Short mmCIF file of C-alpha atoms in Angstrom, two decimals:
data_model
loop_
_atom_site.label_atom_id
_atom_site.label_comp_id
_atom_site.label_asym_id
_atom_site.label_seq_id
_atom_site.Cartn_x
_atom_site.Cartn_y
_atom_site.Cartn_z
CA MET T 12 -0.02 0.02 0.01
CA SER T 13 1.32 3.47 -0.99
CA ALA T 14 2.08 6.02 1.76
CA SER T 15 -0.59 8.35 0.41
CA LYS T 16 -3.23 5.66 0.38
CA GLU T 17 -2.32 4.67 3.94
CA GLN T 18 -2.54 8.30 5.12
CA TRP T 19 -5.86 8.75 3.41
CA ASN T 20 -7.33 5.63 4.93
CA LYS T 21 -6.14 6.62 8.35
CA ALA T 22 -7.55 10.17 8.07
CA HIS T 23 -10.92 9.02 6.85
CA ALA T 24 -11.29 5.90 8.94
CA SER T 25 -14.77 5.08 10.14
CA LYS T 26 -16.00 2.64 12.70
CA ASN T 27 -18.56 1.46 10.25
CA SER T 28 -16.75 0.14 7.22
CA SER T 29 -19.77 0.68 5.07
CA ALA T 30 -20.31 4.28 6.20
CA ILE T 31 -19.32 7.38 4.13
CA PRO T 32 -15.78 8.41 5.13
CA SER T 33 -15.72 11.28 7.62
CA SER T 34 -14.94 14.81 6.32
CA LEU T 35 -15.39 13.54 2.67
CA TYR T 36 -17.49 16.52 1.73
CA THR T 37 -15.67 19.30 3.58
CA ASP T 38 -13.98 22.33 1.84
CA GLU T 39 -12.39 23.93 4.84
CA ASN T 40 -10.13 26.49 3.17
CA PRO T 41 -11.97 28.52 0.36
CA ALA T 42 -8.82 30.68 -0.13
CA THR T 43 -6.92 27.71 -1.54
CA THR T 44 -9.70 25.91 -3.45
CA ILE T 45 -9.30 25.02 -7.10
CA LYS T 46 -12.68 25.42 -8.76
CA GLY T 47 -13.82 22.98 -11.45
CA THR T 48 -13.00 19.64 -10.00
CA GLY T 49 -15.75 17.03 -9.82
CA PHE T 50 -17.18 13.67 -10.91
CA LYS T 51 -20.16 14.54 -13.13
CA ASN T 52 -18.76 12.71 -16.08
CA GLU T 53 -15.64 11.53 -17.86
CA ARG T 54 -14.70 14.96 -19.12
CA ILE T 55 -14.94 16.57 -15.68
CA ALA T 56 -13.01 13.63 -14.12
CA LYS T 57 -10.20 14.26 -16.66
CA ARG T 58 -10.28 17.97 -15.98
CA THR T 59 -9.95 17.22 -12.28
CA ILE T 60 -6.74 15.22 -12.95
CA GLU T 61 -5.44 18.10 -15.09
CA LEU T 62 -6.21 20.89 -12.65
CA THR T 63 -4.65 18.99 -9.77
CA SER T 64 -1.45 18.39 -11.78
CA GLN T 65 -0.62 22.15 -11.87
CA PRO T 66 2.21 23.60 -9.71
CA GLY T 67 0.94 24.82 -6.46
CA VAL T 68 -1.61 22.07 -5.69
CA ARG T 69 0.27 18.87 -6.65
CA TYR T 70 0.96 18.25 -2.94
CA LYS T 71 -2.78 17.43 -2.54
CA GLN T 72 -3.45 15.82 -5.83
CA TYR T 73 -3.85 12.27 -4.51
CA TRP T 74 -6.19 13.49 -1.81
CA THR T 75 -8.29 15.56 -4.19
CA ILE T 76 -8.75 12.74 -6.69
CA ARG T 77 -9.36 10.16 -4.00
CA ALA T 78 -12.02 12.42 -2.41
CA MET T 79 -13.79 12.84 -5.91
CA ARG T 80 -13.65 9.10 -6.41
CA GLU T 81 -15.17 8.46 -3.03
CA ARG T 82 -17.86 11.08 -3.45
CA ALA T 83 -18.75 9.54 -6.81
CA ALA T 84 -18.82 5.98 -5.34
CA HIS T 85 -21.17 7.11 -2.48
CA HIS T 86 -23.54 9.07 -4.72
CA PRO T 87 -27.08 7.77 -4.25
CA ASN T 88 -28.03 8.03 -7.92
CA LYS T 89 -25.08 7.11 -10.04
CA SER T 90 -25.59 8.19 -13.70
CA VAL T 91 -23.64 6.73 -16.65
CA GLY T 92 -21.47 9.86 -16.50
CA ILE T 93 -20.62 9.31 -12.90
CA ARG T 94 -19.67 5.67 -13.43
CA ASP T 95 -17.47 6.77 -16.29
CA ALA T 96 -15.81 9.30 -13.91
CA ILE T 97 -15.15 6.56 -11.37
CA THR T 98 -13.45 4.49 -14.16
CA VAL T 99 -11.18 7.43 -14.94
CA PHE T 100 -10.26 7.96 -11.23
CA ASP T 101 -9.63 4.25 -10.65
CA GLU T 102 -7.31 4.11 -13.53
CA TRP T 103 -5.33 7.16 -12.28
CA LEU T 104 -5.18 5.72 -8.69
CA GLU T 105 -4.16 2.32 -9.91
CA ASN T 106 -1.15 3.75 -11.79
CA TYR T 107 -0.36 6.30 -9.08
CA LYS T 108 3.31 6.45 -7.99
CA GLU T 109 4.66 8.07 -4.82
CA PRO T 110 6.55 11.37 -5.59
CA SER T 111 10.29 11.35 -5.77
CA ASP T 112 12.51 13.05 -3.09
CA GLN T 113 12.89 16.04 -5.43
CA ASP T 114 9.11 16.29 -5.92
CA LYS T 115 8.64 16.08 -2.15
CA GLN T 116 10.86 19.09 -1.70
CA LEU T 117 8.75 21.02 -4.17
CA TYR T 118 5.58 19.94 -2.52
CA LYS T 119 6.87 21.27 0.84
CA LEU T 120 7.18 24.72 -0.74
CA GLU T 121 3.58 24.36 -2.09
CA TRP T 122 2.48 23.36 1.38
CA LYS T 123 4.19 26.45 2.92
CA GLU T 124 2.28 28.71 0.50
CA PHE T 125 -0.94 26.84 1.26
CA ARG T 126 -0.39 27.46 4.95
CA ARG T 127 0.14 31.18 4.31
CA LEU T 128 -3.10 31.52 2.34
CA CYS T 129 -4.93 29.59 5.07
CA GLN T 130 -3.74 32.08 7.60
CA SER T 131 -4.66 35.14 5.52
CA ASP T 132 -7.78 37.34 5.92
CA ALA T 133 -9.14 35.82 2.70
CA ASN T 134 -9.64 32.56 4.61
CA LYS T 135 -11.50 34.04 7.64
CA HIS T 136 -14.62 31.93 6.84
CA CYS T 137 -12.75 28.69 6.95
CA TYR T 138 -13.97 25.85 9.13
CA GLY T 139 -12.72 22.64 10.65
CA LYS T 140 -13.30 18.92 10.01
CA ASP T 141 -16.71 19.13 11.86
CA PRO T 142 -18.30 22.42 10.70
CA THR T 143 -21.33 23.76 12.49
CA LYS T 144 -24.54 24.52 10.66
CA GLU T 145 -23.79 28.24 11.02
CA GLU T 146 -20.31 27.79 9.36
CA LEU T 147 -21.81 25.84 6.52
CA ARG T 148 -24.65 28.43 6.12
CA ARG T 149 -22.11 31.20 6.04
CA ALA T 150 -20.08 29.33 3.30
CA ARG T 151 -23.22 28.98 1.14
CA ASP T 152 -24.09 32.69 1.63
CA ASP T 153 -20.54 33.70 0.66
CA LEU T 154 -20.82 31.77 -2.64
CA ALA T 155 -24.34 33.03 -3.41
CA ASN T 156 -23.36 36.63 -2.67
CA GLY T 157 -20.27 36.25 -4.87
CA GLN T 158 -22.44 35.10 -7.71
CA LYS T 159 -24.80 38.07 -7.32
CA LEU T 160 -21.92 40.50 -7.32
CA LEU T 161 -20.47 39.01 -10.43
CA ILE T 162 -23.78 39.24 -12.14
CA GLN T 163 -23.90 42.89 -11.10
CA LEU T 164 -20.47 43.48 -12.61
CA LEU T 165 -21.32 41.82 -15.89
CA SER T 166 -24.74 43.52 -16.18
CA SER T 167 -23.10 46.89 -15.90
CA GLN T 168 -20.82 45.94 -18.78
CA ARG T 169 -23.44 44.50 -21.05
CA GLN T 170 -23.73 47.68 -23.22
CA SER T 171 -20.24 49.15 -22.54
CA GLN T 172 -16.80 48.52 -23.91
CA LEU T 173 -15.14 50.16 -20.91
CA SER T 174 -14.45 48.62 -17.45
CA SER T 175 -17.24 48.62 -15.02
CA ARG T 176 -17.26 50.86 -11.97
CA SER T 177 -15.56 49.71 -8.87
CA THR T 178 -17.91 47.46 -6.92
CA PRO T 179 -17.53 46.54 -3.22
CA PHE T 180 -16.73 42.81 -3.10
CA PRO T 181 -15.88 41.34 0.35
CA LEU T 182 -12.70 39.36 0.26
CA THR T 183 -14.18 36.18 1.80
CA THR T 184 -17.03 36.36 -0.84
CA PHE T 185 -14.45 36.89 -3.61
CA VAL T 186 -12.39 33.73 -2.74
CA ALA T 187 -15.69 31.70 -2.09
CA LEU T 188 -16.51 32.42 -5.79
CA PHE T 189 -13.09 32.45 -7.57
CA GLY T 190 -11.06 30.16 -5.18
CA GLY T 191 -7.33 30.41 -4.68
CA PRO T 192 -4.63 31.18 -7.14
CA GLY T 193 -4.16 28.88 -10.07
CA MET T 194 -5.94 27.44 -13.10
CA HIS T 195 -9.68 26.69 -12.61
CA GLY T 196 -12.54 25.22 -14.59
CA TYR T 197 -13.81 28.75 -15.27
CA GLY T 198 -10.37 30.22 -16.19
CA SER T 199 -7.60 31.41 -13.95
CA HIS T 200 -6.84 33.47 -10.77
CA GLU T 201 -3.54 35.16 -10.35
CA ILE T 202 -2.36 37.11 -7.20
CA ASP T 203 0.12 39.99 -7.35
CA SER T 204 1.23 39.91 -3.68
CA ASP T 205 3.32 43.05 -4.08
CA GLN T 206 0.38 45.23 -5.28
CA GLY T 207 -2.28 43.37 -3.40
CA ILE T 208 -4.24 42.66 -6.56
CA SER T 209 -6.06 39.57 -7.85
CA ARG T 210 -6.57 39.20 -11.60
CA VAL T 211 -9.20 36.75 -12.59
CA HIS T 212 -9.63 35.63 -16.28
CA ILE T 213 -12.99 33.99 -17.15
CA ASP T 214 -13.04 31.99 -20.35
CA GLY T 215 -16.07 33.35 -22.11
CA ASP T 216 -19.67 32.01 -21.75
CA GLU T 217 -18.47 28.61 -20.59
CA GLY T 218 -16.39 30.17 -17.84
CA ILE T 219 -19.30 32.28 -16.73
CA GLN T 220 -21.56 29.27 -16.65
CA GLU T 221 -19.08 27.49 -14.43
CA LEU T 222 -19.37 30.31 -11.94
CA ILE T 223 -23.08 31.25 -11.94
CA GLY T 224 -24.78 28.48 -13.90
CA ALA T 225 -26.28 28.28 -17.38
CA PRO T 226 -29.81 29.84 -16.54
CA LYS T 227 -28.28 32.88 -14.95
CA THR T 228 -25.79 33.25 -17.75
CA SER T 229 -28.54 33.16 -20.30
CA LYS T 230 -30.43 35.91 -18.53
CA LEU T 231 -27.50 38.22 -18.77
CA MET T 232 -27.84 38.16 -22.64
CA LEU T 233 -24.03 38.56 -23.17
CA ASP T 234 -23.24 37.92 -26.85
CA ASN T 235 -19.90 36.73 -28.17
CA VAL T 236 -17.89 37.04 -24.98
CA ALA T 237 -14.33 35.99 -25.59
CA LYS T 238 -13.26 36.51 -22.04
CA VAL T 239 -13.92 38.47 -18.91
CA GLU T 240 -11.11 40.12 -16.90
CA VAL T 241 -11.84 40.99 -13.26
CA THR T 242 -9.34 43.07 -11.39
CA TYR T 243 -9.68 43.03 -7.61
CA ASN T 244 -8.04 45.24 -4.94
CA ARG T 245 -7.61 42.87 -2.05
CA SER T 246 -7.03 45.57 0.57
CA ASP T 247 -9.89 47.98 -0.50
CA GLU T 248 -12.06 44.92 -1.49
CA LEU T 249 -13.18 46.52 -4.70
CA ALA T 250 -13.59 44.84 -8.09
CA VAL T 251 -13.89 46.02 -11.65
CA ALA T 252 -14.67 43.92 -14.71
CA ALA T 253 -14.09 44.25 -18.47
CA ILE T 254 -15.71 42.14 -21.11
CA ILE T 255 -13.59 41.31 -24.20
CA ARG T 256 -15.83 40.34 -27.12
CA SER T 257 -14.79 38.25 -30.07
CA LYS T 258 -14.14 40.04 -33.42
CA GLN T 259 -17.04 38.38 -35.13
CA SER T 260 -19.92 39.61 -32.96
CA ASN T 261 -23.57 38.70 -33.25
CA THR T 262 -24.69 41.52 -30.93
CA LEU T 263 -27.66 43.66 -31.96
CA GLU T 264 -25.34 46.44 -33.04
CA ASN T 265 -23.98 44.14 -35.73
CA LEU T 266 -27.24 42.79 -37.05
CA TRP T 267 -27.35 45.81 -39.46
CA GLY T 268 -24.56 46.54 -41.94
CA ARG T 269 -23.82 48.57 -44.99
CA SER T 270 -23.37 47.36 -48.55
CA VAL T 271 -22.50 49.11 -51.85
CA ASP T 272 -25.13 48.97 -54.68
CA THR T 273 -22.78 49.17 -57.70
CA SER T 274 -25.62 49.67 -60.12
CA GLN T 275 -26.71 52.90 -58.48
CA GLY T 276 -23.33 53.95 -57.14
CA SER T 277 -24.76 54.58 -53.75
CA LYS T 278 -24.56 53.00 -50.25
CA LYS T 279 -27.68 51.32 -49.01
CA ARG T 280 -28.52 50.07 -45.52
CA ARG T 281 -29.32 46.42 -45.56
CA ARG T 282 -30.14 43.74 -42.84
CA ILE T 283 -27.71 40.89 -42.37
CA ASP T 284 -29.24 37.57 -42.95
CA CYS T 285 -29.23 35.96 -39.49
CA LYS T 286 -31.81 33.18 -40.08
CA PRO T 287 -31.07 29.99 -38.18
CA LYS T 288 -29.27 27.24 -39.87
CA ASP T 289 -30.56 24.37 -37.86
CA GLU T 290 -33.98 23.16 -37.03
CA GLU T 291 -33.58 23.69 -33.25
CA ASP T 292 -33.09 27.43 -33.81
CA THR T 293 -36.10 27.62 -36.17
CA ASN T 294 -38.31 26.25 -33.46
CA SER T 295 -37.05 28.81 -31.06
CA GLU T 296 -37.63 32.01 -33.14
CA TRP T 297 -40.45 34.60 -32.60
CA THR T 298 -41.28 37.85 -34.39
CA CYS T 299 -42.03 41.16 -32.84
CA ASN T 300 -45.53 42.34 -33.87
CA THR T 301 -44.40 46.06 -33.86
CA CYS T 302 -41.13 46.23 -35.79
CA THR T 303 -41.13 42.48 -37.28
CA PHE T 304 -37.63 41.88 -35.84
CA VAL T 305 -37.03 38.12 -35.69
CA HIS T 306 -35.59 36.73 -32.41
CA VAL T 307 -33.57 33.71 -33.15
CA GLY T 308 -32.18 31.00 -30.71
CA SER T 309 -33.20 29.28 -27.55
CA SER T 310 -31.60 32.03 -25.41
CA LYS T 311 -34.20 34.61 -26.79
CA ARG T 312 -37.11 32.25 -26.87
CA ASP T 313 -38.42 33.47 -23.54
CA PHE T 314 -37.95 37.22 -24.06
CA LEU T 315 -40.94 39.26 -22.83
CA ALA T 316 -40.09 42.34 -24.96
CA CYS T 317 -38.48 42.99 -28.29
CA GLU T 318 -34.69 43.25 -28.29
CA LEU T 319 -34.81 45.90 -31.06
CA CYS T 320 -37.71 48.33 -30.25
CA GLY T 321 -38.55 47.30 -26.70
CA SER T 322 -42.28 46.61 -27.49
CA THR T 323 -44.01 44.13 -25.21
CA ARG T 324 -44.26 40.72 -26.71
CA LEU T 325 -47.88 39.91 -27.51
CA THR T 326 -47.85 36.49 -29.06
CA TYR T 327 -45.51 33.58 -29.50
CA THR T 328 -44.73 32.45 -33.06
#
């Protein structure tokens, strides 16, 4: 038995061999958490292995992967995806090799940084192996409030190309949402200790969905987001956000263009053909009764007002 496996078994020992290991679902230190690990399916399992392979968190890779494997194994309703994830984790654990002496020295440095972050103000809302109901409620509230503040930042950016105004963002709430420094499922989080600044890079719509979920992302109506950059002053606890859009944008401003009519030698305004190419989009479109603007795509299916003229939607077509 490897040393890591022996340490895990000892730390998670239970008097009842069939019981769920103690502390299996705890996340005691939000200031050091890597976001995006999980066991939903094979893709997420492989991403978990990749994320825990990065410098800075390798010292706890075995424990993270073993925890995800055990969580999946004890899930009451195992889907096909979860079973596939267990297979990925089992293969990794079976081939796991203990770190070399050189690696152990690097892991000690990573552990030292981990302890520094644990003792920082960002980790004030940490909790122990046996958290109280109040501590767990506080952790949930921190995450929920962080999501609300991110939505507020992105909403103020929806129609602007400039950075949003500085928004108060409590440090404990910030780390509850974005986690510690490193690569994450949503993008990345870097800390400039000299300046006391955090820089968060969110990978477009997919990254936003990782943080706040698909339904809330859809309601934001953000089109063609290449990435979002959040700059955070850790001492003043203020955040600003900037949305970087892709060059080929399908926003409302680009639904109209100009073309040259060579026969008349004059410029004429024309509407860009944006009809759906697939059947799914066709079933999701509706037309404004006032200006006849066609709203295409599942994300606009439930709009209650026209995106172009603002008229109240009267009928569904």
